[in-house]
CSV table of C-alpha atoms and ligand atoms in Angstrom, one decimal:
chain,number,residue,atom,x,y,z
A,1,MET,CA,3.0,-15.3,-16.7
A,2,ASN,CA,3.1,-19.5,-17.2
A,3,VAL,CA,2.8,-21.9,-14.4
A,4,VAL,CA,6.2,-23.3,-14.9
A,5,GLU,CA,8.0,-20.1,-15.1
A,6,GLU,CA,6.2,-18.9,-12.0
A,7,LYS,CA,7.4,-22.0,-9.9
A,8,TRP,CA,10.3,-22.6,-11.6
A,9,ASN,CA,12.4,-22.1,-8.3
A,10,GLU,CA,10.2,-24.5,-6.3
A,11,ILE,CA,10.4,-27.0,-9.3
A,12,ILE,CA,14.2,-26.9,-9.2
A,13,GLU,CA,14.5,-26.9,-5.6
A,14,HIS,CA,12.2,-30.1,-5.8
A,15,LEU,CA,14.8,-31.5,-8.0
A,16,ARG,CA,17.4,-30.5,-6.0
A,17,VAL,CA,15.8,-32.3,-2.8
A,18,GLU,CA,14.3,-35.5,-4.4
A,19,HIS,CA,17.2,-36.3,-6.1
A,20,GLU,CA,20.0,-35.6,-3.6
A,21,LEU,CA,21.9,-33.4,-6.0
A,22,SER,CA,24.8,-32.1,-4.6
A,23,HIS,CA,25.8,-28.5,-4.7
A,24,ILE,CA,28.3,-28.8,-7.3
A,25,SER,CA,26.0,-30.6,-9.7
A,26,PHE,CA,22.9,-28.4,-8.7
A,27,SER,CA,25.0,-25.2,-9.6
A,28,THR,CA,26.5,-26.5,-12.7
A,29,TRP,CA,23.6,-27.8,-14.5
A,30,ILE,CA,20.6,-26.9,-13.0
A,31,GLN,CA,20.9,-23.7,-11.6
A,32,PRO,CA,21.9,-22.2,-15.1
A,33,LEU,CA,18.6,-23.2,-16.7
A,34,LYS,CA,16.3,-20.9,-18.0
A,35,VAL,CA,12.7,-21.4,-18.9
A,36,TYR,CA,12.7,-19.9,-22.4
A,37,ASN,CA,9.0,-20.4,-23.3
A,38,VAL,CA,6.2,-22.6,-22.6
A,39,VAL,CA,4.2,-23.5,-25.9
A,40,ASP,CA,1.3,-25.8,-25.2
A,41,ASN,CA,2.3,-28.6,-23.3
A,42,THR,CA,5.8,-28.2,-23.9
A,43,VAL,CA,8.8,-26.5,-21.6
A,44,TYR,CA,11.8,-25.3,-23.6
A,45,LEU,CA,14.7,-24.8,-21.3
A,46,LEU,CA,17.8,-22.8,-22.3
A,47,VAL,CA,21.1,-24.2,-21.6
A,48,ASP,CA,24.1,-21.6,-21.3
A,49,LYS,CA,26.7,-24.2,-22.8
A,50,ALA,CA,25.7,-25.9,-26.0
A,51,ALA,CA,28.2,-28.4,-25.1
A,52,SER,CA,26.0,-29.7,-22.1
A,53,VAL,CA,23.0,-30.1,-24.0
A,54,ASP,CA,23.4,-33.7,-24.5
A,55,TYR,CA,24.3,-34.4,-20.9
A,56,ILE,CA,21.8,-32.6,-19.4
A,57,GLU,CA,19.3,-34.2,-21.5
A,58,LYS,CA,20.1,-37.5,-20.5
A,59,LYS,CA,20.8,-36.8,-17.1
A,60,TYR,CA,17.7,-34.6,-16.1
A,61,SER,CA,15.2,-34.9,-18.6
A,62,LEU,CA,13.2,-37.5,-17.0
A,63,PRO,CA,13.4,-36.2,-13.5
A,64,LEU,CA,12.3,-32.4,-14.8
A,65,LYS,CA,9.6,-33.7,-16.1
A,66,VAL,CA,8.5,-35.5,-13.0
A,67,CYS,CA,9.1,-32.5,-10.8
A,68,ILE,CA,7.6,-30.0,-12.9
A,69,ALA,CA,4.5,-32.5,-13.0
A,70,GLU,CA,4.5,-32.7,-9.3
A,71,ILE,CA,4.8,-29.2,-8.3
A,72,THR,CA,2.4,-27.7,-11.1
A,73,GLY,CA,-0.2,-30.7,-11.3
A,74,ILE,CA,0.4,-30.6,-14.9
A,75,GLU,CA,2.5,-33.1,-17.4
A,76,TYR,CA,4.9,-31.0,-19.8
A,77,GLU,CA,7.4,-32.2,-22.0
A,78,VAL,CA,11.1,-30.8,-21.3
A,79,VAL,CA,13.0,-29.6,-24.5
A,80,PHE,CA,16.5,-28.4,-23.9
A,81,LEU,CA,17.7,-25.9,-26.4
A,82,SER,CA,21.4,-23.8,-26.8
A,83,GLU,CA,21.7,-20.3,-27.7
A,84,ASP,CA,22.4,-21.3,-31.6
A,85,ASP,CA,19.7,-23.8,-31.5
A,86,GLU,CA,17.8,-23.2,-34.9
A,87,ARG,CA,14.3,-23.5,-33.2
A,88,ILE,CA,14.9,-20.3,-31.4
A,89,GLU,CA,13.7,-18.2,-34.2
A,90,GLU,CA,10.5,-20.0,-34.1
A,91,LEU,CA,9.9,-19.8,-30.6
A,92,LYS,CA,10.4,-16.0,-30.7
A,93,LYS,CA,7.5,-15.7,-33.2
A,94,MET,CA,5.6,-17.8,-31.1
A,95,SER,CA,6.1,-16.0,-28.1
A,96,SER,CA,5.6,-12.3,-29.8
A,97,ALA,CA,2.2,-13.9,-31.0
A,98,SER,CA,1.1,-15.2,-27.3
A,99,THR,CA,2.5,-11.8,-26.1
A,100,ASP,CA,-0.2,-9.8,-28.3
A,101,LYS,CA,-2.8,-12.6,-27.1
A,102,ARG,CA,-1.8,-11.3,-23.8
A,103,LYS,CA,-2.4,-7.9,-24.3
A,104,THR,CA,-6.0,-8.3,-24.9
A,105,LYS,CA,-6.3,-10.5,-21.5
A,106,THR,CA,-5.1,-7.7,-19.6
A,107,ALA,CA,-8.6,-5.9,-19.0
A,108,ALA,CA,-9.5,-9.5,-16.8
A,109,GLU,CA,-6.0,-9.2,-15.2
A,110,LYS,CA,-6.4,-5.8,-14.1
A,111,ALA,CA,-9.9,-6.8,-12.7
A,112,GLY,CA,-8.4,-9.7,-10.6
A,113,LEU,CA,-10.3,-12.5,-12.3
A,114,ASN,CA,-9.4,-16.0,-12.5
A,115,PRO,CA,-8.7,-17.2,-16.2
A,116,ARG,CA,-10.0,-20.5,-15.3
A,117,TYR,CA,-13.2,-19.5,-14.0
A,118,THR,CA,-15.4,-18.7,-17.4
A,119,PHE,CA,-18.7,-19.7,-18.6
A,120,ASP,CA,-17.2,-22.4,-20.7
A,121,THR,CA,-15.5,-24.3,-17.9
A,122,PHE,CA,-18.9,-24.0,-15.7
A,123,ILE,CA,-21.0,-27.0,-15.6
A,124,VAL,CA,-24.7,-26.5,-15.4
A,125,GLY,CA,-27.1,-28.7,-13.3
A,126,ASN,CA,-30.4,-28.6,-11.6
A,127,ASN,CA,-28.5,-27.0,-8.5
A,128,ASN,CA,-27.4,-24.0,-10.3
A,129,ASN,CA,-29.3,-23.7,-13.6
A,130,PHE,CA,-30.9,-20.6,-12.4
A,131,ALA,CA,-28.2,-18.9,-11.3
A,132,HIS,CA,-26.3,-19.7,-14.4
A,133,ALA,CA,-28.9,-18.3,-16.7
A,134,ALA,CA,-29.2,-15.2,-15.1
A,135,SER,CA,-25.7,-14.8,-14.7
A,136,LEU,CA,-25.5,-14.8,-18.6
A,137,ALA,CA,-28.0,-12.8,-19.1
A,138,VAL,CA,-26.8,-10.2,-17.3
A,139,ALA,CA,-23.3,-10.4,-18.7
A,140,GLU,CA,-25.1,-10.2,-22.4
A,141,SER,CA,-27.0,-6.8,-20.9
A,142,PRO,CA,-25.2,-5.6,-18.1
A,143,GLY,CA,-27.1,-2.8,-16.3
A,144,GLU,CA,-30.4,-3.7,-18.4
A,145,VAL,CA,-31.9,-6.7,-17.1
A,146,TYR,CA,-31.4,-7.9,-13.2
A,147,ASN,CA,-30.1,-5.2,-11.3
A,148,PRO,CA,-28.5,-6.2,-8.8
A,149,LEU,CA,-27.9,-9.9,-9.5
A,150,PHE,CA,-27.8,-11.3,-5.8
A,151,LEU,CA,-26.4,-15.1,-6.2
A,152,TYR,CA,-26.1,-16.9,-2.9
A,153,GLY,CA,-25.0,-20.5,-1.9
A,154,GLY,CA,-23.0,-22.6,0.4
A,155,VAL,CA,-19.3,-22.6,0.5
A,156,GLY,CA,-17.5,-23.7,-2.4
A,157,LEU,CA,-20.8,-23.8,-4.9
A,158,GLY,CA,-19.6,-22.1,-7.8
A,159,LYS,CA,-20.3,-18.6,-6.9
A,160,THR,CA,-17.1,-16.9,-7.2
A,161,HIS,CA,-16.7,-18.8,-10.1
A,162,LEU,CA,-20.0,-17.5,-12.1
A,163,MET,CA,-19.5,-13.7,-10.9
A,164,HIS,CA,-15.8,-14.1,-12.5
A,165,SER,CA,-17.7,-15.7,-15.7
A,166,ILE,CA,-20.0,-12.8,-16.0
A,167,ALA,CA,-16.7,-10.3,-15.8
A,168,HIS,CA,-14.7,-12.1,-18.4
A,169,PHE,CA,-17.8,-12.3,-20.8
A,170,ILE,CA,-18.3,-8.4,-20.4
A,171,LEU,CA,-14.7,-7.7,-21.0
A,172,ASP,CA,-14.2,-10.5,-24.0
A,173,PHE,CA,-17.2,-8.3,-25.8
A,174,SER,CA,-16.4,-5.0,-24.3
A,175,PRO,CA,-12.7,-4.7,-23.6
A,176,LYS,CA,-13.1,-1.0,-22.4
A,177,LYS,CA,-15.8,-1.4,-19.7
A,178,LYS,CA,-15.0,-0.8,-16.5
A,179,VAL,CA,-15.1,-3.9,-14.3
A,180,VAL,CA,-14.1,-4.4,-10.4
A,181,TYR,CA,-14.4,-7.7,-8.8
A,182,VAL,CA,-13.5,-7.2,-5.3
A,183,THR,CA,-14.3,-9.4,-1.7
A,184,SER,CA,-16.4,-7.4,0.5
A,185,GLU,CA,-13.0,-7.9,2.7
A,186,THR,CA,-11.0,-6.0,0.1
A,187,PHE,CA,-13.8,-3.3,-0.1
A,188,THR,CA,-13.9,-3.1,3.5
A,189,ASN,CA,-9.9,-2.8,4.1
A,190,GLU,CA,-9.7,-0.5,1.1
A,191,LEU,CA,-12.2,1.9,2.9
A,192,ILE,CA,-10.1,1.9,6.3
A,193,HIS,CA,-7.0,2.8,4.6
A,194,ALA,CA,-8.8,5.3,2.5
A,195,LEU,CA,-10.3,7.0,5.8
A,196,LYS,CA,-7.3,6.4,7.8
A,197,ASN,CA,-5.0,8.2,5.6
A,198,GLY,CA,-7.0,11.6,6.8
A,199,ARG,CA,-6.4,13.1,3.2
A,200,GLU,CA,-9.2,14.1,0.8
A,201,SER,CA,-7.4,12.5,-1.9
A,202,SER,CA,-7.6,9.1,-0.6
A,203,MET,CA,-11.3,9.0,-0.4
A,204,SER,CA,-11.7,10.7,-3.7
A,205,ASP,CA,-9.6,7.8,-5.2
A,206,PHE,CA,-11.3,5.2,-3.2
A,207,ARG,CA,-14.8,6.7,-4.9
A,208,GLU,CA,-13.4,6.9,-8.0
A,209,LYS,CA,-12.6,3.3,-8.0
A,210,TYR,CA,-15.6,1.9,-6.9
A,211,ARG,CA,-18.4,4.7,-8.3
A,212,ASN,CA,-16.6,5.3,-11.6
A,213,THR,CA,-16.8,1.4,-13.0
A,214,ASP,CA,-19.8,-0.1,-15.5
A,215,VAL,CA,-19.9,-3.3,-13.2
A,216,LEU,CA,-19.1,-3.9,-9.6
A,217,LEU,CA,-19.2,-7.4,-8.5
A,218,ILE,CA,-18.7,-7.8,-4.7
A,219,ASP,CA,-18.0,-11.4,-3.5
A,220,ASP,CA,-19.0,-12.7,-0.1
A,221,ILE,CA,-21.3,-9.9,1.3
A,222,GLN,CA,-22.0,-11.7,4.3
A,223,PHE,CA,-18.7,-10.2,6.0
A,224,LEU,CA,-19.4,-6.8,5.1
A,225,ILE,CA,-20.3,-7.0,9.0
A,226,GLY,CA,-22.0,-5.0,11.3
A,227,LYS,CA,-19.5,-2.1,10.5
A,228,GLU,CA,-21.3,1.5,10.2
A,229,SER,CA,-19.0,3.5,8.2
A,230,THR,CA,-18.5,0.4,5.6
A,231,GLN,CA,-22.1,-0.3,5.1
A,232,GLU,CA,-22.7,3.4,4.6
A,233,GLU,CA,-20.6,3.8,2.1
A,234,PHE,CA,-21.8,0.4,0.2
A,235,PHE,CA,-25.2,1.9,0.5
A,236,HIS,CA,-23.5,5.0,-1.3
A,237,THR,CA,-21.7,3.1,-3.8
A,238,PHE,CA,-24.5,1.0,-4.5
A,239,ASN,CA,-27.3,4.0,-5.0
A,240,HIS,CA,-24.7,5.5,-7.4
A,241,LEU,CA,-24.4,3.0,-9.5
A,242,HIS,CA,-27.8,2.0,-9.6
A,243,THR,CA,-29.0,5.6,-10.5
A,244,ALA,CA,-26.5,5.4,-13.1
A,245,GLY,CA,-27.9,2.0,-14.7
A,246,LYS,CA,-24.5,0.3,-13.8
A,247,GLN,CA,-24.6,-3.3,-13.0
A,248,ILE,CA,-24.1,-4.8,-9.9
A,249,ILE,CA,-23.2,-8.2,-8.9
A,250,ILE,CA,-23.1,-9.7,-5.1
A,251,SER,CA,-23.0,-13.0,-3.7
A,252,SER,CA,-23.3,-14.4,-0.3
A,253,ASP,CA,-23.3,-17.6,1.4
A,254,ARG,CA,-27.3,-17.0,2.6
A,255,PRO,CA,-29.9,-14.8,0.8
A,256,PRO,CA,-30.0,-11.0,2.0
A,257,LYS,CA,-33.3,-11.7,4.5
A,258,ASP,CA,-30.8,-14.1,6.3
A,259,ILE,CA,-28.2,-11.9,6.8
A,260,GLU,CA,-28.5,-9.9,10.2
A,261,THR,CA,-25.9,-7.8,10.3
A,262,LEU,CA,-27.0,-6.2,7.3
A,263,GLU,CA,-28.6,-2.6,7.4
A,264,ALA,CA,-32.5,-2.8,6.1
A,265,ARG,CA,-32.1,-0.3,3.7
A,266,LEU,CA,-28.9,-2.5,2.1
A,267,ARG,CA,-31.1,-5.6,2.6
A,268,THR,CA,-34.3,-3.7,0.5
A,269,ARG,CA,-32.0,-2.8,-1.9
A,270,PHE,CA,-30.5,-6.2,-2.6
A,271,GLU,CA,-33.9,-7.7,-3.3
A,272,TRP,CA,-34.7,-4.9,-6.0
A,273,GLY,CA,-33.2,-7.2,-8.5
A,274,LEU,CA,-32.9,-10.9,-9.1
A,275,ILE,CA,-31.8,-13.0,-6.0
A,276,ALA,CA,-30.5,-16.9,-7.4
A,277,ASP,CA,-29.6,-19.5,-5.3
A,278,MET,CA,-27.0,-22.2,-6.3
A,279,SER,CA,-27.7,-25.5,-4.0
A,280,ALA,CA,-25.3,-28.5,-3.7
A,281,PRO,CA,-24.8,-30.5,-7.3
A,282,ASP,CA,-26.8,-33.8,-8.0
A,283,TYR,CA,-24.6,-37.0,-8.8
A,284,GLU,CA,-24.6,-36.6,-12.4
A,285,THR,CA,-23.5,-33.0,-12.0
A,286,ARG,CA,-20.7,-33.8,-9.8
A,287,MET,CA,-19.5,-36.5,-12.2
A,288,ALA,CA,-19.5,-34.0,-15.0
A,289,ILE,CA,-17.8,-31.4,-13.3
A,290,LEU,CA,-15.0,-34.2,-12.5
A,291,GLN,CA,-14.9,-35.3,-16.1
A,292,LYS,CA,-14.0,-31.5,-17.2
A,293,LYS,CA,-11.7,-30.9,-14.6
A,294,ILE,CA,-9.8,-34.3,-15.9
A,295,GLU,CA,-10.2,-32.6,-19.6
A,296,LEU,CA,-9.1,-29.0,-18.6
A,297,GLU,CA,-6.2,-30.1,-16.5
A,298,HIS,CA,-5.0,-33.1,-18.8
A,299,LEU,CA,-5.3,-35.9,-16.0
A,300,GLU,CA,-6.5,-38.5,-18.9
A,301,ILE,CA,-2.9,-39.6,-18.5
A,302,TYR,CA,-3.7,-41.1,-15.3
A,303,HIS,CA,-6.6,-43.0,-16.9
A,304,ILE,CA,-8.6,-42.9,-13.8
A,305,PRO,CA,-11.1,-45.8,-14.1
A,306,ASP,CA,-14.9,-45.2,-13.8
A,307,ASP,CA,-15.3,-47.0,-10.6
A,308,VAL,CA,-12.8,-44.5,-8.7
A,309,LEU,CA,-14.5,-41.1,-10.4
A,310,GLN,CA,-18.1,-42.7,-9.4
A,311,TYR,CA,-16.8,-43.3,-5.7
A,312,ILE,CA,-15.6,-39.8,-5.6
A,313,ALA,CA,-18.9,-38.2,-7.0
A,314,GLN,CA,-21.0,-40.5,-4.9
A,315,ASN,CA,-18.9,-39.4,-1.6
A,316,VAL,CA,-18.5,-35.8,-1.8
A,317,LYS,CA,-22.0,-34.1,-1.9
A,318,ASN,CA,-22.0,-30.4,-0.6
A,319,ASN,CA,-18.9,-28.8,-1.6
A,320,ILE,CA,-17.2,-28.6,-5.3
A,321,ARG,CA,-14.3,-27.5,-3.8
A,322,GLU,CA,-14.0,-30.6,-1.9
A,323,LEU,CA,-14.7,-32.6,-5.1
A,324,GLU,CA,-12.0,-31.1,-6.7
A,325,GLY,CA,-9.7,-31.7,-3.8
A,326,SER,CA,-10.4,-35.2,-3.5
A,327,LEU,CA,-9.5,-35.7,-7.4
A,328,ASN,CA,-6.2,-33.5,-6.4
A,329,LYS,CA,-5.3,-35.6,-3.5
A,330,LEU,CA,-5.9,-38.8,-5.2
A,331,ILE,CA,-3.1,-38.1,-7.9
A,332,ALA,CA,-0.9,-36.7,-5.1
A,333,LEU,CA,-0.9,-39.5,-3.4
A,334,TYR,CA,-0.5,-41.7,-6.7
A,335,ARG,CA,2.5,-40.0,-7.7
A,336,LEU,CA,4.0,-40.2,-4.0
A,337,GLU,CA,3.5,-43.8,-3.9
A,338,GLY,CA,6.1,-44.3,-6.9
A,339,ASN,CA,3.5,-45.8,-8.9
A,340,GLY,CA,3.5,-48.4,-7.0
A,341,ARG,CA,-0.1,-48.7,-6.1
A,342,PRO,CA,-2.8,-48.7,-8.7
A,343,ILE,CA,-5.4,-45.8,-8.8
A,344,ASP,CA,-8.6,-47.4,-7.4
A,345,ILE,CA,-11.4,-47.3,-5.0
A,346,ASN,CA,-8.8,-48.0,-1.8
A,347,LEU,CA,-6.5,-45.4,-3.0
A,348,ALA,CA,-9.6,-43.0,-3.5
A,349,ALA,CA,-10.7,-43.6,0.1
A,350,GLU,CA,-7.3,-43.2,1.4
A,351,ALA,CA,-7.2,-39.6,-0.4
A,352,MET,CA,-10.6,-38.9,0.9
A,353,LYS,CA,-10.6,-40.0,4.5
A,354,ASP,CA,-10.6,-36.4,6.1
A,355,ILE,CA,-13.7,-35.5,3.9
A,356,LEU,CA,-15.4,-39.2,4.5
A,357,SER,CA,-15.3,-38.4,7.8
A,358,PRO,CA,-16.1,-35.2,8.4
A,359,ASP,CA,-16.9,-33.6,11.7
A,360,ASP,CA,-20.8,-32.5,11.5
A,361,ASN,CA,-20.4,-30.3,14.5
A,362,LYS,CA,-17.4,-28.5,12.8
A,363,THR,CA,-15.2,-28.9,16.1
A,364,VAL,CA,-12.7,-26.4,15.6
A,365,THR,CA,-8.9,-27.9,15.2
A,366,PRO,CA,-5.9,-26.7,14.2
A,367,GLU,CA,-6.2,-28.6,10.9
A,368,LEU,CA,-9.5,-26.8,10.2
A,369,ILE,CA,-7.6,-23.2,11.0
A,370,MET,CA,-4.9,-24.3,8.6
A,371,ASP,CA,-7.1,-25.2,5.9
A,372,ILE,CA,-9.2,-22.2,5.9
A,373,VAL,CA,-6.3,-19.5,6.4
A,374,SER,CA,-4.3,-21.5,3.7
A,375,ASP,CA,-7.3,-21.1,1.5
A,376,HIS,CA,-8.3,-17.4,2.8
A,377,PHE,CA,-4.7,-16.3,1.6
A,378,GLY,CA,-3.8,-18.6,-1.6
A,379,VAL,CA,-0.8,-19.9,0.6
A,380,SER,CA,-0.1,-23.8,0.7
A,381,ILE,CA,-0.2,-25.4,3.8
A,382,ALA,CA,3.3,-26.3,2.7
A,383,ASP,CA,4.4,-23.2,2.7
A,384,LEU,CA,2.9,-22.4,6.4
A,385,LYS,CA,4.5,-25.5,7.7
A,386,SER,CA,8.0,-24.2,6.4
A,387,ASN,CA,10.1,-21.7,7.4
A,388,LYS,CA,9.9,-19.1,4.8
A,389,ARG,CA,10.2,-15.6,5.7
A,390,PRO,CA,8.4,-13.5,2.8
A,391,ALA,CA,5.3,-11.5,4.8
A,392,GLU,CA,2.9,-12.8,2.4
A,393,ILE,CA,3.8,-16.5,4.4
A,394,ALA,CA,4.8,-15.4,7.6
A,395,VAL,CA,1.7,-13.4,8.6
A,396,PRO,CA,-0.8,-16.2,7.7
A,397,ARG,CA,1.4,-18.8,9.5
A,398,GLN,CA,1.4,-16.3,12.7
A,399,ILE,CA,-2.3,-16.0,12.0
A,400,VAL,CA,-2.6,-19.7,12.5
A,401,MET,CA,-0.6,-19.7,15.7
A,402,TYR,CA,-3.0,-17.1,17.0
A,403,LEU,CA,-6.2,-18.3,16.0
A,404,CYS,CA,-4.9,-21.8,17.2
A,405,ARG,CA,-4.3,-20.1,20.7
A,406,LYS,CA,-7.4,-18.5,20.8
A,407,MET,CA,-10.0,-20.7,19.7
A,408,THR,CA,-8.6,-24.2,20.9
A,409,ASP,CA,-6.8,-25.8,23.6
A,410,VAL,CA,-4.1,-27.5,22.0
A,411,PRO,CA,-0.9,-26.5,23.9
A,412,LEU,CA,1.6,-24.4,21.8
A,413,LYS,CA,4.1,-27.2,21.8
A,414,SER,CA,1.5,-29.0,19.6
A,415,ILE,CA,0.8,-26.0,17.7
A,416,GLY,CA,4.3,-26.0,17.0
A,417,ILE,CA,4.6,-29.7,16.0
A,418,LEU,CA,1.7,-28.8,13.5
A,419,LEU,CA,3.3,-26.2,12.1
A,420,GLY,CA,6.6,-28.2,10.9
A,421,GLY,CA,8.3,-28.5,14.3
A,422,LYS,CA,8.8,-25.1,15.5
A,423,ASN,CA,9.7,-24.4,19.1
A,424,HIS,CA,7.2,-23.2,22.0
A,425,SER,CA,8.8,-19.6,21.5
A,426,THR,CA,8.4,-19.3,18.1
A,427,ILE,CA,4.5,-19.8,18.5
A,428,LYS,CA,4.1,-17.8,21.6
A,429,HIS,CA,6.0,-15.0,19.4
A,430,GLY,CA,3.7,-15.0,16.6
A,431,VAL,CA,0.7,-15.3,18.8
A,432,GLU,CA,2.1,-12.0,20.6
A,433,LYS,CA,2.9,-10.5,17.3
A,434,ILE,CA,-0.5,-10.8,16.1
A,435,GLU,CA,-2.3,-9.8,19.2
A,436,HIS,CA,-0.3,-6.5,19.5
A,437,ASP,CA,-0.9,-6.1,15.7
A,438,VAL,CA,-4.6,-6.4,15.7
A,439,GLU,CA,-4.8,-3.6,18.2
A,440,GLU,CA,-3.5,-1.2,16.0
A,441,ASN,CA,-4.0,-2.2,12.5
A,442,GLU,CA,-7.7,-2.3,11.7
A,443,GLN,CA,-7.4,-3.7,8.0
A,444,LEU,CA,-5.5,-6.9,10.1
A,445,ALA,CA,-8.4,-7.0,12.7
A,446,ASN,CA,-11.0,-6.9,10.1
A,447,THR,CA,-9.2,-10.2,8.1
A,448,ILE,CA,-9.2,-11.7,11.2
A,449,ASP,CA,-12.7,-11.2,11.9
A,450,ILE,CA,-13.5,-12.6,8.4
A,451,ILE,CA,-11.4,-15.5,9.0
A,452,LYS,CA,-13.1,-16.4,12.5
A,453,LYS,CA,-16.5,-16.1,10.7
A,454,LYS,CA,-15.1,-18.6,8.0
A,455,ILE,CA,-14.2,-21.2,10.9
A,456,ASN,CA,-16.8,-20.9,13.1
A,457,PRO,CA,-19.9,-19.7,11.0
A,458,VAL,CA,-22.7,-17.9,12.7
B,501,LIG,N1,-20.9,-25.7,-11.7
B,501,LIG,C1,-19.3,-25.8,-11.6
B,501,LIG,N2,-18.8,-26.1,-12.5
B,501,LIG,C2,-17.5,-26.5,-12.7
B,501,LIG,N3,-16.8,-25.7,-11.6
B,501,LIG,C3,-17.5,-25.6,-10.4
B,501,LIG,C4,-18.4,-25.4,-10.7
B,501,LIG,N4,-19.1,-25.0,-9.5
B,501,LIG,C5,-17.8,-24.7,-8.7
B,501,LIG,N5,-17.0,-25.0,-9.4
B,501,LIG,C6,-15.1,-25.0,-8.6
B,501,LIG,O1,-15.2,-25.2,-7.3
B,501,LIG,C7,-14.6,-24.5,-6.8
B,501,LIG,C8,-15.0,-23.6,-5.7
B,501,LIG,O2,-15.6,-22.8,-6.2
B,501,LIG,P1,-16.2,-21.1,-6.1
B,501,LIG,O3,-15.0,-20.7,-5.2
B,501,LIG,O4,-16.8,-20.5,-7.1
B,501,LIG,O5,-17.3,-21.3,-4.8
B,501,LIG,P2,-17.8,-20.1,-3.7
B,501,LIG,O6,-19.2,-20.6,-4.0
B,501,LIG,O7,-17.4,-18.9,-4.3
B,501,LIG,O8,-17.4,-20.7,-2.5
B,501,LIG,P3,-17.2,-19.4,-1.2
B,501,LIG,O9,-18.4,-19.8,-0.2
B,501,LIG,O10,-16.2,-20.5,-0.5
B,501,LIG,O11,-16.6,-18.5,-1.5
B,501,LIG,C9,-13.7,-23.6,-7.8
B,501,LIG,O12,-12.6,-24.1,-8.1
B,501,LIG,C10,-14.8,-23.8,-8.6
B,501,LIG,O13,-14.4,-23.5,-10.5
C-alpha cells in the first residue's frame, strides 16, 4: 500500500482541522473521495459524482496537495477522476502491472524488511566500508564466507540498514531462499509465547521458523539479556544453522567480548566468523547521506542552500538517525512557518536546538522516554499525546506513563501535561495498569526491560 493510501484518513482529518471545514462540507466533498491509484508522484482521487469534479478541483486541489505533503513528507500532484473518466482504463493497466511487481516483493515484505534499507541507498564512507564490504560478500555468498557476520556500532549508525540490505539482496537474487529477520526482543518474546503455551506444537513451530531457514538475521543481540532459557534456545538455533551451513548475521551495540550478560559459549561462537564495526561517519559521509536523502525523498523542491546542509552535517556527528531527523525537522518547521521564513541557518539552528544542546550525561527526562518509546514501537509523538484508543497506541502511551513514574521524579500532573493534557487520574491509571500487567505478562516485562536499557544504557 502506498503511503498516501495508508495515511489517507489522517490526511483528510488534517485537511478538516487545518481548513476548519464544516461537517457538511467535509462529508459532502472530502469523505467520499477514494484514492484510486498512486503512480509516481501523482495521486488519483476518485470523485463519486462526475458533476462535482470541477468544483472539488478548484476548491480543494491545493489544500489537499499541501496536507498530503505535510502528512507523508512527500510532494504529490493531485488529479481528480470521475468514474467515466477515460484515464481510468489506463490506470487499471498500470495498477495490474504494479501488482505484479508487488508480488515479487512479497518475500521481502514477509521477512519484515524496510524497502528503503538497501545497498543502493546506503552511503559508504571510512566509518563503515569494512562492514559494508563484508555485508556485500555475505549477501553474494550466504553461508560460504563469514559465518556468523557480527556487525556492531553505536546507536543510529546503520546496522539495521545494512542487515536489511543483505536480506533484500539475497531475496532479490534467490526469492525462494528463506530469510528471517528479527530483533532479539521478538526472538525472546516468541520463545516466551511458545514456552508458555505449553503445547509441543508451539515449540516445534518456533523451531521450524528459526531452524528451517537459509539466513537468520538477529538485530540488537545485546538485548538477549541474562535470560538463560532464551540464550539456551538461541545457542541450539545457532549450532543447528551453522552446522547446516546456513548464514547467521548478528548486530549489537558493542563487540561480543563486551556483552557482559552473554554466556561464554555464545560469545565464542560469535567470534568464529567476522566481526565488523561501524563508527560515526566523517563530515563528507554525513553530507553524502543528507544529499542522498534529499534525492530519495524528492526534497529538491525546497532548494535547501548548501550552507544549511553543511551546518547540519557539521553539527550532528554521532548518530545518522539524528542527522536525518534534523533535516526532517527543518522542513517541518519551514512548512509550519507558512513559507514566511526562508530556509537558512537560523531556521536550521532552531530545528536542531534539542540535538545541539545534548545532555551528555543523559539525564532521564520524560521527553527522552517519549522519544525512545516512540522509536521503539514506531508510534509518533503526536499519537502518544493524542487520545487515540487502539492498543498499538494506548499501550506505548501507558508505558511512557509508567516509565516516567519509575525513572523520573516528575509529578503525575506534569506527565499528564506532557502527554497532551491528560489528567492526574488517567496517568495514575496508566501507571497502575502497566505495573499490574508486567507481573502477569512476561513478554511485556521483557519489552519494558529492553526499553529501560535503551533509555539508560549500562
Ligand atoms: N551509511 C548510511 N547511508 C544512508 N543512510 C544511513 C546510513 N547509515 C544509517 N543510515 C540511516 O540512519 C537511520 C538509522 O540507521 P539504523 O536504524 O540502521 O541504525 P542502527 O545502527 O541499527 O541503530 P540502533 O542502534 O538504534 O538499532 C536509518 O534511517 C538509516 O537508513
